[in-house]
């Protein structure tokens, strides 16, 4: 009997030390009334508090006192957490434990059902581990539980699965339910929506389906944050959410919600994040955006996105009355009509605006240049007219300008050269005319994409393009450029795609372009190039697409070492080029099966 008592004592102390190890690594929160204790001092105070609550008959914690440094206490190791294995089922013996926080470790196996013997448990956090299996239905017996967080992340995390136990609806004190990014599926138990104490509701990245209850705003009266995006929820967004006056975050993005949004947000004065993007909301009709007017009462609003839906109707002027705290507005890929409101400059803290691929008309307000915090202006794919505002030069933080696929006219403002933080600029498919200003190529930060395609630009292409040494994609096709390709392009050694087609370039392809070792797509088609096809093209090991069609190249394609990675080589419309297919040889047998070469009048010959 004595030996059983000793074994029990050892087991209990060992379990306490296991929990203490988690504590030392910063995983247990410590609150000491009126005092904030930093570093090991906070841990020391907490450990002493634990010591005072246990019966340590074996003296395991005897060294836990002020006579020795914390990291010298018996059973205590200071360092990074890297716990693995299963969660010890003996934890269930700690009937007085209130917080069990195991996050950011490598625990595997299932969640022990006997944790439910910890009847005083208030917090259970096991996020970012390698747990598998279900949430035990017995968790519904932890009637004091306030925090249940077992979320994962994109790179590492749990593989919990199955359905959420209906018994969780019994947790009437639950404040935080965060089960994001696991493998749960099915309907959310209706009992969950009746937990009136719930403040945080997180079910992101799962396979949940079904609709939200019509009365959710009356049952979850204390809800502050709803994260249920990246699921298969459907139906309309309940109007009753107008009653959720404490709402701060509402994210239902990437689901299948549909219909008109009729939520009145005027009472949600603390709302700072509203995201309904990538759904089927709206009907493409007038009045779809009436609910935006109710957001003008949300004085803390920072991020608002309804992009990629079916919203139609005029962009309301009330948009300009949104809170000055707003930083991001994304309305792209809808069917919104009307003009860009001139009062958009009221939103003085705006950092990003996305209105792309709608049906907007009119001009881009010149006053946009007053928004000094703007970093991205995305308005492509509309029917905007007039000129590109020169006032954009005043926005020194701009990193992206997207104005492609509009009806913009006039020349490209040289003043854009003042935007020295740009990494992407797309101006293609407009009616722009004149020369490309050399000042554009002083923006050495341009690295992602420069698109000047399909307009009416003329003249020689500036040799200053060589300044863009980190540019990855350059498209100047479909214009009226003339002259020769600038040899300075050879300095753009990061280029992966280069489109020069449908212009009036002539001469040979410069030998200096052999330095473009990263090139994967090269298209100088539909020009007046002549001479031999450069041998160095065959040695560009990443080249998979080469279009030399409709020029005046001559000679024959070499036999050795030719285009070992190419999947498409187009040579159509070069009358003086030797057409002997046998002369074209691919090094890789694998590539032979899926490569194609075009000769003559558009014929495709598979080799």
XYZ file of C-alpha atoms in Angstrom:
607
model
C 0.000 0.000 0.000
C 2.876 2.317 0.889
C 4.597 1.555 -2.397
C 1.405 2.366 -4.315
C 1.188 5.694 -2.517
C 4.811 6.510 -3.355
C 4.279 5.535 -7.028
C 1.216 7.722 -7.168
C 3.142 10.611 -5.634
C 6.007 10.202 -8.109
C 3.561 10.081 -11.020
C 1.796 13.225 -9.867
C 5.023 15.160 -9.309
C 6.361 14.004 -12.687
C 3.222 15.264 -14.342
C 3.536 18.591 -12.523
C 7.165 18.901 -13.671
C 6.061 18.156 -17.248
C 3.563 20.994 -17.051
C 6.164 23.218 -15.404
C 8.483 22.639 -18.343
C 5.817 24.095 -20.607
C 5.420 27.021 -18.272
C 9.120 27.867 -18.311
C 9.062 28.080 -22.044
C 6.590 30.890 -21.912
C 3.455 28.898 -22.652
C 1.509 29.396 -19.436
C 0.139 32.900 -18.929
C 0.990 34.375 -15.553
C -1.029 37.113 -13.918
C 0.099 38.701 -10.680
C -2.242 41.354 -9.429
C -0.971 44.868 -9.959
C 2.476 43.735 -11.128
C 4.058 42.918 -14.486
C 6.977 40.516 -14.084
C 9.362 40.009 -17.005
C 11.497 37.037 -18.072
C 12.490 34.384 -15.532
C 11.218 36.474 -12.638
C 7.673 35.875 -13.841
C 8.402 32.155 -14.194
C 9.981 32.031 -10.712
C 6.915 33.542 -9.079
C 4.610 31.164 -10.919
C 6.655 28.084 -10.010
C 6.659 29.053 -6.349
C 2.889 29.451 -6.559
C 2.628 25.929 -8.030
C 4.919 24.570 -5.297
C 2.654 25.999 -2.631
C -0.319 24.116 -4.065
C 1.128 20.595 -4.246
C 2.004 17.947 -1.652
C 5.642 17.164 -2.499
C 6.388 14.379 0.030
C 9.489 13.352 -1.932
C 11.066 16.802 -1.799
C 11.369 17.110 -5.589
C 10.732 20.856 -5.359
C 12.903 21.466 -2.270
C 15.437 23.469 -4.302
C 12.724 25.818 -5.520
C 13.578 28.803 -3.335
C 15.396 32.123 -3.396
C 18.796 30.629 -2.506
C 19.451 29.410 -6.071
C 18.915 30.783 -9.564
C 15.795 29.594 -11.323
C 17.638 27.570 -13.956
C 19.490 25.664 -11.187
C 16.307 24.423 -9.557
C 15.908 20.664 -9.641
C 13.825 19.472 -12.598
C 13.928 22.852 -14.312
C 15.582 23.417 -17.698
C 15.650 26.816 -19.327
C 15.630 26.782 -23.139
C 13.497 26.440 -26.241
C 10.475 24.202 -26.275
C 10.599 21.086 -28.406
C 8.257 18.705 -26.626
C 7.093 15.669 -28.541
C 5.312 12.400 -27.910
C 1.768 12.118 -26.659
C 0.022 14.289 -24.131
C 0.391 12.314 -20.878
C -2.982 10.950 -19.843
C -1.897 11.460 -16.224
C -2.764 15.125 -16.740
C -6.304 14.000 -15.972
C -5.266 13.539 -12.339
C -4.671 17.272 -11.925
C -8.183 18.034 -10.855
C -7.317 21.575 -9.789
C -5.440 22.644 -12.916
C -7.034 25.638 -14.626
C -4.765 26.285 -17.623
C -3.169 23.727 -19.918
C -1.306 25.449 -22.742
C 0.721 23.173 -25.013
C 0.970 25.213 -28.208
C 4.012 25.427 -30.512
C 5.374 21.957 -29.796
C 5.468 18.600 -31.560
C 2.941 16.656 -29.550
C 1.341 13.836 -31.497
C -1.322 11.270 -30.941
C -4.841 11.980 -29.824
C -6.200 14.312 -27.176
C -6.647 12.165 -24.029
C -10.313 11.843 -23.173
C -9.471 11.758 -19.468
C -8.461 15.410 -19.635
C -12.128 15.904 -18.918
C -11.395 14.848 -15.324
C -9.750 18.277 -14.972
C -13.062 19.711 -13.980
C -11.597 23.129 -13.141
C -9.984 23.574 -16.544
C -10.550 27.068 -17.911
C -8.052 27.082 -20.796
C -6.987 24.292 -23.136
C -4.631 25.466 -25.892
C -2.861 22.907 -28.080
C -2.341 24.858 -31.292
C 0.455 24.114 -33.758
C 1.248 20.543 -32.785
C 0.853 17.242 -34.627
C -2.299 16.004 -32.962
C -4.653 13.632 -34.746
C -8.093 12.168 -34.160
C -11.242 13.816 -32.882
C -12.059 16.276 -30.163
C -13.357 13.989 -27.392
C -17.084 14.353 -26.920
C -16.346 14.327 -23.186
C -14.999 17.875 -23.516
C -18.605 18.923 -23.171
C -18.278 18.077 -19.459
C -15.634 20.769 -18.866
C -18.283 23.220 -17.780
C -15.777 25.871 -16.673
C -13.925 25.888 -19.997
C -13.580 29.362 -21.493
C -10.779 28.884 -24.036
C -10.626 25.983 -26.500
C -7.916 26.698 -29.062
C -6.503 23.932 -31.245
C -5.809 25.819 -34.455
C -2.970 25.047 -36.856
C -1.266 27.105 -39.573
C -0.324 26.791 -43.251
C 3.025 25.097 -42.725
C 2.696 22.961 -39.630
C -0.139 21.878 -37.490
C -2.672 19.417 -36.302
C -4.542 16.883 -38.360
C -7.584 16.724 -36.152
C -10.570 15.474 -38.069
C -14.159 14.411 -37.910
C -17.098 16.502 -36.841
C -17.238 19.007 -34.022
C -18.930 17.274 -31.069
C -22.420 18.541 -30.429
C -21.576 18.335 -26.727
C -19.432 21.481 -27.014
C -22.702 23.358 -26.979
C -22.863 22.546 -23.247
C -19.896 24.850 -22.559
C -21.935 27.858 -21.513
C -18.850 29.782 -20.340
C -16.902 29.305 -23.571
C -15.427 32.572 -24.783
C -12.911 31.474 -27.429
C -13.476 28.577 -29.836
C -10.611 28.510 -32.368
C -10.282 25.321 -34.414
C -8.798 26.835 -37.574
C -6.919 24.889 -40.238
C -7.546 21.332 -39.128
C -9.435 18.650 -41.039
C -12.835 18.986 -39.470
C -15.847 18.775 -41.746
C -19.611 18.705 -41.879
C -22.269 20.879 -40.338
C -21.452 23.075 -37.373
C -23.604 21.802 -34.475
C -26.508 24.165 -33.969
C -25.779 24.116 -30.233
C -22.531 26.049 -30.884
C -24.530 29.015 -32.160
C -26.402 29.140 -28.849
C -23.348 29.761 -26.645
C -24.147 33.335 -25.721
C -20.796 33.820 -23.968
C -18.858 33.136 -27.190
C -16.681 36.068 -28.244
C -14.251 34.478 -30.718
C -15.480 31.941 -33.263
C -12.752 30.610 -35.568
C -13.281 27.803 -38.086
C -11.069 28.940 -40.973
C -9.808 26.507 -43.635
C -12.054 23.536 -43.103
C -14.721 21.596 -44.928
C -17.742 22.974 -43.150
C -20.948 23.538 -45.042
C -24.492 24.616 -44.353
C -25.873 28.065 -43.647
C -25.612 30.446 -40.725
C -28.721 30.513 -38.477
C -31.068 33.400 -39.204
C -31.005 34.395 -35.532
C -27.221 34.229 -35.030
C -27.079 37.907 -34.117
C -29.513 37.303 -31.256
C -27.878 34.144 -29.911
C -24.207 35.146 -30.160
C -24.869 38.501 -28.569
C -21.319 38.852 -27.239
C -19.456 37.768 -30.358
C -16.524 39.985 -31.263
C -14.710 38.021 -33.933
C -16.088 35.623 -36.524
C -13.518 33.861 -38.699
C -15.218 31.226 -40.841
C -13.662 31.829 -44.269
C -12.324 29.187 -46.664
C -15.209 26.811 -46.142
C -18.303 25.782 -48.078
C -20.878 27.764 -46.151
C -23.783 28.914 -48.309
C -27.020 30.834 -48.117
C -27.413 34.494 -47.284
C -25.672 36.471 -44.584
C -28.218 36.796 -41.732
C -29.691 40.254 -41.230
C -29.729 39.563 -37.489
C -25.970 40.234 -37.405
C -27.044 43.876 -37.133
C -27.680 43.025 -33.476
C -24.058 41.933 -32.922
C -23.029 45.355 -31.668
C -19.706 44.109 -30.246
C -18.509 42.800 -33.610
C -14.894 43.661 -34.406
C -13.965 41.126 -37.097
C -16.285 39.516 -39.639
C -14.487 37.308 -42.146
C -16.563 34.956 -44.317
C -14.277 35.067 -47.360
C -13.786 32.231 -49.861
C -17.074 30.491 -49.274
C -20.358 30.149 -51.169
C -22.539 32.806 -49.594
C -24.957 34.442 -52.009
C -27.760 36.960 -52.274
C -28.078 40.544 -51.175
C -26.203 41.796 -48.124
C -28.859 43.395 -45.931
C -26.901 43.703 -42.687
C -27.105 47.098 -41.024
C -23.662 47.636 -39.514
C -24.389 50.996 -37.914
C -24.288 49.576 -34.369
C -20.991 47.751 -34.901
C -18.930 50.752 -33.917
C -15.884 48.648 -33.066
C -15.808 46.819 -36.407
C -12.325 47.071 -37.899
C -12.159 44.097 -40.300
C -14.906 43.190 -42.779
C -14.068 40.621 -45.429
C -16.640 38.920 -47.676
C -14.420 38.477 -50.734
C -14.656 35.502 -53.110
C -18.287 34.546 -52.623
C -21.412 34.934 -54.777
C -22.865 37.904 -52.955
C -24.909 40.508 -54.795
C -27.079 40.256 -57.883
C -25.393 42.657 -60.272
C -28.292 45.056 -59.808
C -28.826 48.537 -58.431
C -28.918 48.712 -54.649
C -26.443 45.899 -54.075
C -24.103 48.285 -52.285
C -26.645 50.088 -50.105
C -25.235 48.394 -47.015
C -21.989 50.348 -47.454
C -23.731 53.452 -46.152
C -24.308 51.745 -42.790
C -20.543 51.309 -42.423
C -20.029 55.041 -42.021
C -20.781 54.620 -38.300
C -17.920 52.143 -37.900
C -15.336 54.590 -36.629
C -12.578 51.978 -36.255
C -12.884 50.336 -39.681
C -9.465 49.529 -41.144
C -9.940 46.808 -43.768
C -12.947 46.344 -46.021
C -13.113 43.838 -48.883
C -16.027 42.646 -50.987
C -13.854 41.716 -53.984
C -14.726 38.855 -56.351
C -18.481 38.720 -55.905
C -21.519 39.720 -57.982
C -22.121 43.204 -56.577
C -23.588 45.657 -59.044
C -25.014 49.157 -59.008
C -23.361 52.503 -58.517
C -20.393 52.944 -56.232
C -22.081 55.076 -53.548
C -20.658 58.450 -52.567
C -21.021 57.346 -48.955
C -17.784 55.428 -49.509
C -16.008 58.726 -49.026
C -17.542 59.030 -45.547
C -16.047 55.839 -44.207
C -13.827 56.185 -41.164
C -10.538 57.977 -41.667
C -8.942 54.985 -39.949
C -9.569 52.839 -43.013
C -6.433 51.533 -44.699
C -7.572 49.038 -47.309
C -10.610 49.017 -49.610
C -10.959 46.154 -52.086
C -13.994 46.144 -54.390
C -12.419 44.484 -57.431
C -13.948 41.866 -59.741
C -17.591 42.834 -59.374
C -20.054 44.666 -61.650
C -19.893 48.069 -60.000
C -20.717 51.094 -62.134
C -20.367 54.853 -61.850
C -17.424 57.138 -61.245
C -14.666 57.082 -58.672
C -15.925 59.560 -56.055
C -13.859 62.741 -55.831
C -14.178 62.641 -52.049
C -12.062 59.512 -51.879
C -9.318 61.825 -50.627
C -11.207 62.099 -47.318
C -9.740 58.695 -46.453
C -6.410 60.158 -45.475
C -4.924 56.944 -44.078
C -5.743 54.795 -47.092
C -2.881 52.461 -48.007
C -4.487 50.281 -50.671
C -7.425 50.712 -53.031
C -8.632 47.983 -55.382
C -11.387 48.770 -57.876
C -10.178 46.525 -60.683
C -12.341 44.738 -63.234
C -15.648 46.458 -62.668
C -17.575 48.765 -65.002
C -16.369 52.106 -63.683
C -16.288 55.107 -65.998
C -15.046 58.671 -65.854
C -11.589 59.866 -64.961
C -9.143 59.016 -62.223
C -9.389 61.894 -59.735
C -6.287 64.072 -59.816
C -6.826 64.598 -56.085
C -5.723 60.990 -55.547
C -2.228 62.395 -55.155
C -3.234 63.800 -51.769
C -3.370 60.315 -50.247
C 0.250 60.250 -49.129
C -0.026 56.828 -47.461
C -1.137 54.957 -50.573
C 0.984 51.963 -51.479
C -1.190 50.320 -54.129
C -3.603 51.794 -56.675
C -5.366 48.994 -58.573
C -7.982 50.170 -61.097
C -7.395 48.019 -64.171
C -10.150 46.409 -66.225
C -12.680 49.246 -66.214
C -13.656 51.904 -68.779
C -11.772 54.793 -67.213
C -10.939 57.651 -69.557
C -8.733 60.725 -69.560
C -5.087 60.890 -68.618
C -3.008 59.222 -65.964
C -2.890 61.824 -63.164
C 0.510 63.472 -62.801
C -0.354 63.941 -59.124
C 0.614 60.309 -58.517
C 4.180 61.595 -58.285
C 3.319 62.936 -54.823
C 2.705 59.449 -53.432
C 6.241 58.446 -52.559
C 5.203 55.161 -50.907
C 3.506 53.723 -53.990
C 4.654 50.174 -54.677
C 2.053 49.137 -57.263
C 0.130 50.943 -60.003
C -2.399 48.877 -61.951
C -4.273 50.805 -64.655
C -4.316 48.244 -67.476
C -7.357 47.479 -69.673
C -8.951 50.920 -69.593
C -9.461 53.727 -72.119
C -6.756 56.040 -70.815
C -5.220 58.467 -73.308
C -2.259 60.778 -73.607
C 1.332 60.122 -72.774
C 2.810 58.289 -69.820
C 3.620 61.029 -67.297
C 7.345 61.490 -66.798
C 6.390 62.481 -63.258
C 5.828 58.809 -62.417
C 9.595 58.608 -62.183
C 9.195 60.258 -58.772
C 7.570 57.078 -57.443
C 10.852 55.548 -56.420
C 9.321 52.645 -54.478
C 7.356 51.044 -57.299
C 7.849 47.327 -57.779
C 5.013 46.746 -60.271
C 3.440 48.981 -62.906
C 0.831 47.801 -65.416
C -0.381 50.366 -67.958
C -1.056 48.013 -70.878
C -4.152 47.854 -73.099
C -4.989 51.539 -73.093
C -4.748 54.298 -75.735
C -1.491 55.760 -74.523
C 0.588 57.582 -77.099
C 3.998 59.163 -77.525
C 7.405 58.154 -76.246
C 8.100 56.203 -73.103
C 9.669 58.716 -70.688
C 13.224 57.841 -69.663
C 12.371 58.840 -66.112
C 10.396 55.602 -65.701
C 13.629 53.639 -65.851
C 15.118 55.524 -62.930
C 12.778 53.508 -60.680
C 15.331 50.836 -59.909
C 12.895 49.134 -57.514
C 10.748 47.975 -60.447
C 11.194 44.252 -60.077
C 7.944 42.313 -60.449
C 6.349 43.519 -63.672
C 6.440 46.397 -66.139
C 3.562 46.204 -68.616
C 3.325 48.796 -71.376
C 1.708 46.479 -73.909
C -1.095 47.029 -76.438
C -1.190 50.775 -76.660
C -0.014 53.304 -79.269
C 3.459 54.059 -77.917
C 6.071 55.067 -80.480
C 9.757 55.768 -80.970
C 12.823 53.839 -79.903
C 12.621 51.953 -76.661
C 14.849 53.798 -74.161
C 18.283 52.306 -73.492
C 17.797 53.302 -69.850
C 15.810 50.065 -69.464
C 19.145 48.559 -68.449
C 18.757 50.259 -65.070
C 16.047 47.749 -64.119
C 18.465 45.039 -63.090
C 15.967 43.174 -60.906
C 12.970 43.273 -63.264
C 11.383 39.831 -63.749
C 8.724 40.502 -66.422
C 8.723 43.076 -69.239
C 5.921 43.319 -71.790
C 6.048 46.059 -74.427
C 4.298 44.088 -77.178
C 1.540 45.476 -79.385
C 2.802 49.042 -79.779
C 4.566 51.013 -82.533
C 8.089 50.916 -81.187
C 10.793 51.076 -83.836
C 14.562 50.907 -84.079
C 16.701 48.172 -82.615
C 16.412 46.318 -79.336
C 18.506 48.193 -76.773
C 21.659 46.188 -76.075
C 21.359 47.429 -72.481
C 18.596 44.879 -71.905
C 21.491 42.549 -71.188
C 21.800 44.233 -67.785
C 18.320 43.030 -66.805
C 19.726 39.690 -65.710
C 16.661 38.786 -63.610
C 14.304 38.799 -66.593
C 12.224 35.657 -66.933
C 9.700 36.825 -69.527
C 10.370 39.306 -72.323
C 7.612 40.167 -74.805
C 8.565 42.442 -77.720
C 6.082 41.212 -80.333
C 3.889 43.240 -82.716
C 6.114 46.286 -83.020
C 8.398 47.677 -85.737
C 11.769 46.630 -84.341
C 14.405 45.703 -86.911
C 17.987 44.490 -87.124
C 19.422 41.453 -85.410
C 18.795 40.197 -81.903
C 21.756 41.573 -79.928
C 24.406 39.084 -78.890
C 24.451 40.804 -75.510
C 21.092 39.201 -74.659
C 22.982 35.966 -74.076
C 23.391 37.222 -70.503
C 19.681 36.697 -69.833
C 20.322 33.337 -68.214
C 16.999 33.287 -66.313
C 14.772 33.799 -69.341
C 11.889 31.312 -69.670
C 9.701 33.062 -72.262
C 11.028 35.141 -75.151
C 8.732 36.560 -77.816
C 10.087 38.993 -80.435
C 7.511 37.856 -83.046
C 5.789 40.083 -85.622
C 8.630 42.527 -86.103
C 11.235 43.099 -88.800
C 14.163 41.228 -87.260
C 16.577 39.607 -89.634
C 19.804 37.639 -89.766
C 20.701 34.319 -88.221
C 18.863 32.958 -85.199
C 21.446 33.480 -82.454
C 23.135 30.244 -81.431
C 23.179 31.363 -77.805
C 19.378 30.982 -77.634
C 19.902 27.228 -77.764
C 21.977 27.398 -74.606
C 19.512 29.283 -72.413
C 18.755 26.370 -70.129
C 15.490 27.729 -68.678
C 13.923 28.759 -71.988
C 10.617 26.916 -72.490
C 8.822 29.251 -74.924
C 10.393 30.943 -77.926
C 8.335 32.722 -80.572
C 10.347 34.041 -83.534
C 7.395 34.042 -85.943
C 6.815 36.599 -88.665
C 10.246 38.123 -88.987
C 12.986 37.745 -91.587
C 15.315 35.254 -89.970
C 17.375 33.071 -92.285
C 19.641 30.043 -92.206
C 18.907 26.883 -90.293
C 18.398 25.815 -86.740
C 21.542 24.178 -85.374
C 21.563 20.454 -84.662
C 23.517 20.154 -81.434
C 22.395 21.233 -77.998
C 19.180 22.778 -79.210
C 16.507 23.926 -76.756
C 16.658 20.974 -74.384
C 13.905 22.406 -72.136
C 11.719 24.130 -74.717
C 8.094 23.042 -74.985
C 7.117 25.481 -77.748
C 9.239 26.970 -80.517
C 7.382 29.038 -83.113
C 9.172 29.876 -86.359
C 6.169 30.532 -88.608
C 6.451 33.232 -91.289
C 10.236 33.286 -91.746
C 10.412 32.504 -95.467
C 14.198 32.357 -95.678
C 14.582 30.011 -92.762
C 15.522 26.429 -93.605
C 12.418 24.313 -93.064
C 14.036 20.962 -92.740
C 12.426 19.587 -89.585
C 15.113 16.958 -89.302
C 17.616 19.654 -88.523
C 15.771 20.449 -85.274
C 16.937 18.143 -82.526
C 15.920 18.111 -78.867
C 18.311 16.648 -76.312
C 15.617 15.313 -74.004
C 13.506 12.351 -75.079
C 10.837 13.495 -72.637
C 10.611 16.876 -74.291
C 10.295 15.374 -77.782
C 6.886 14.005 -76.934
C 5.416 17.339 -75.870
C 7.386 19.858 -77.880
C 6.045 21.504 -80.981
C 7.610 23.514 -83.760
C 5.670 25.717 -86.121
C 6.783 26.163 -89.713
C 5.204 27.656 -92.769
C 1.684 28.988 -92.561
C 0.827 28.193 -89.002
C 1.269 24.455 -89.257
C 2.214 22.634 -86.060
C 4.581 19.734 -86.415
C 5.085 17.454 -83.412
C 8.510 15.856 -83.132
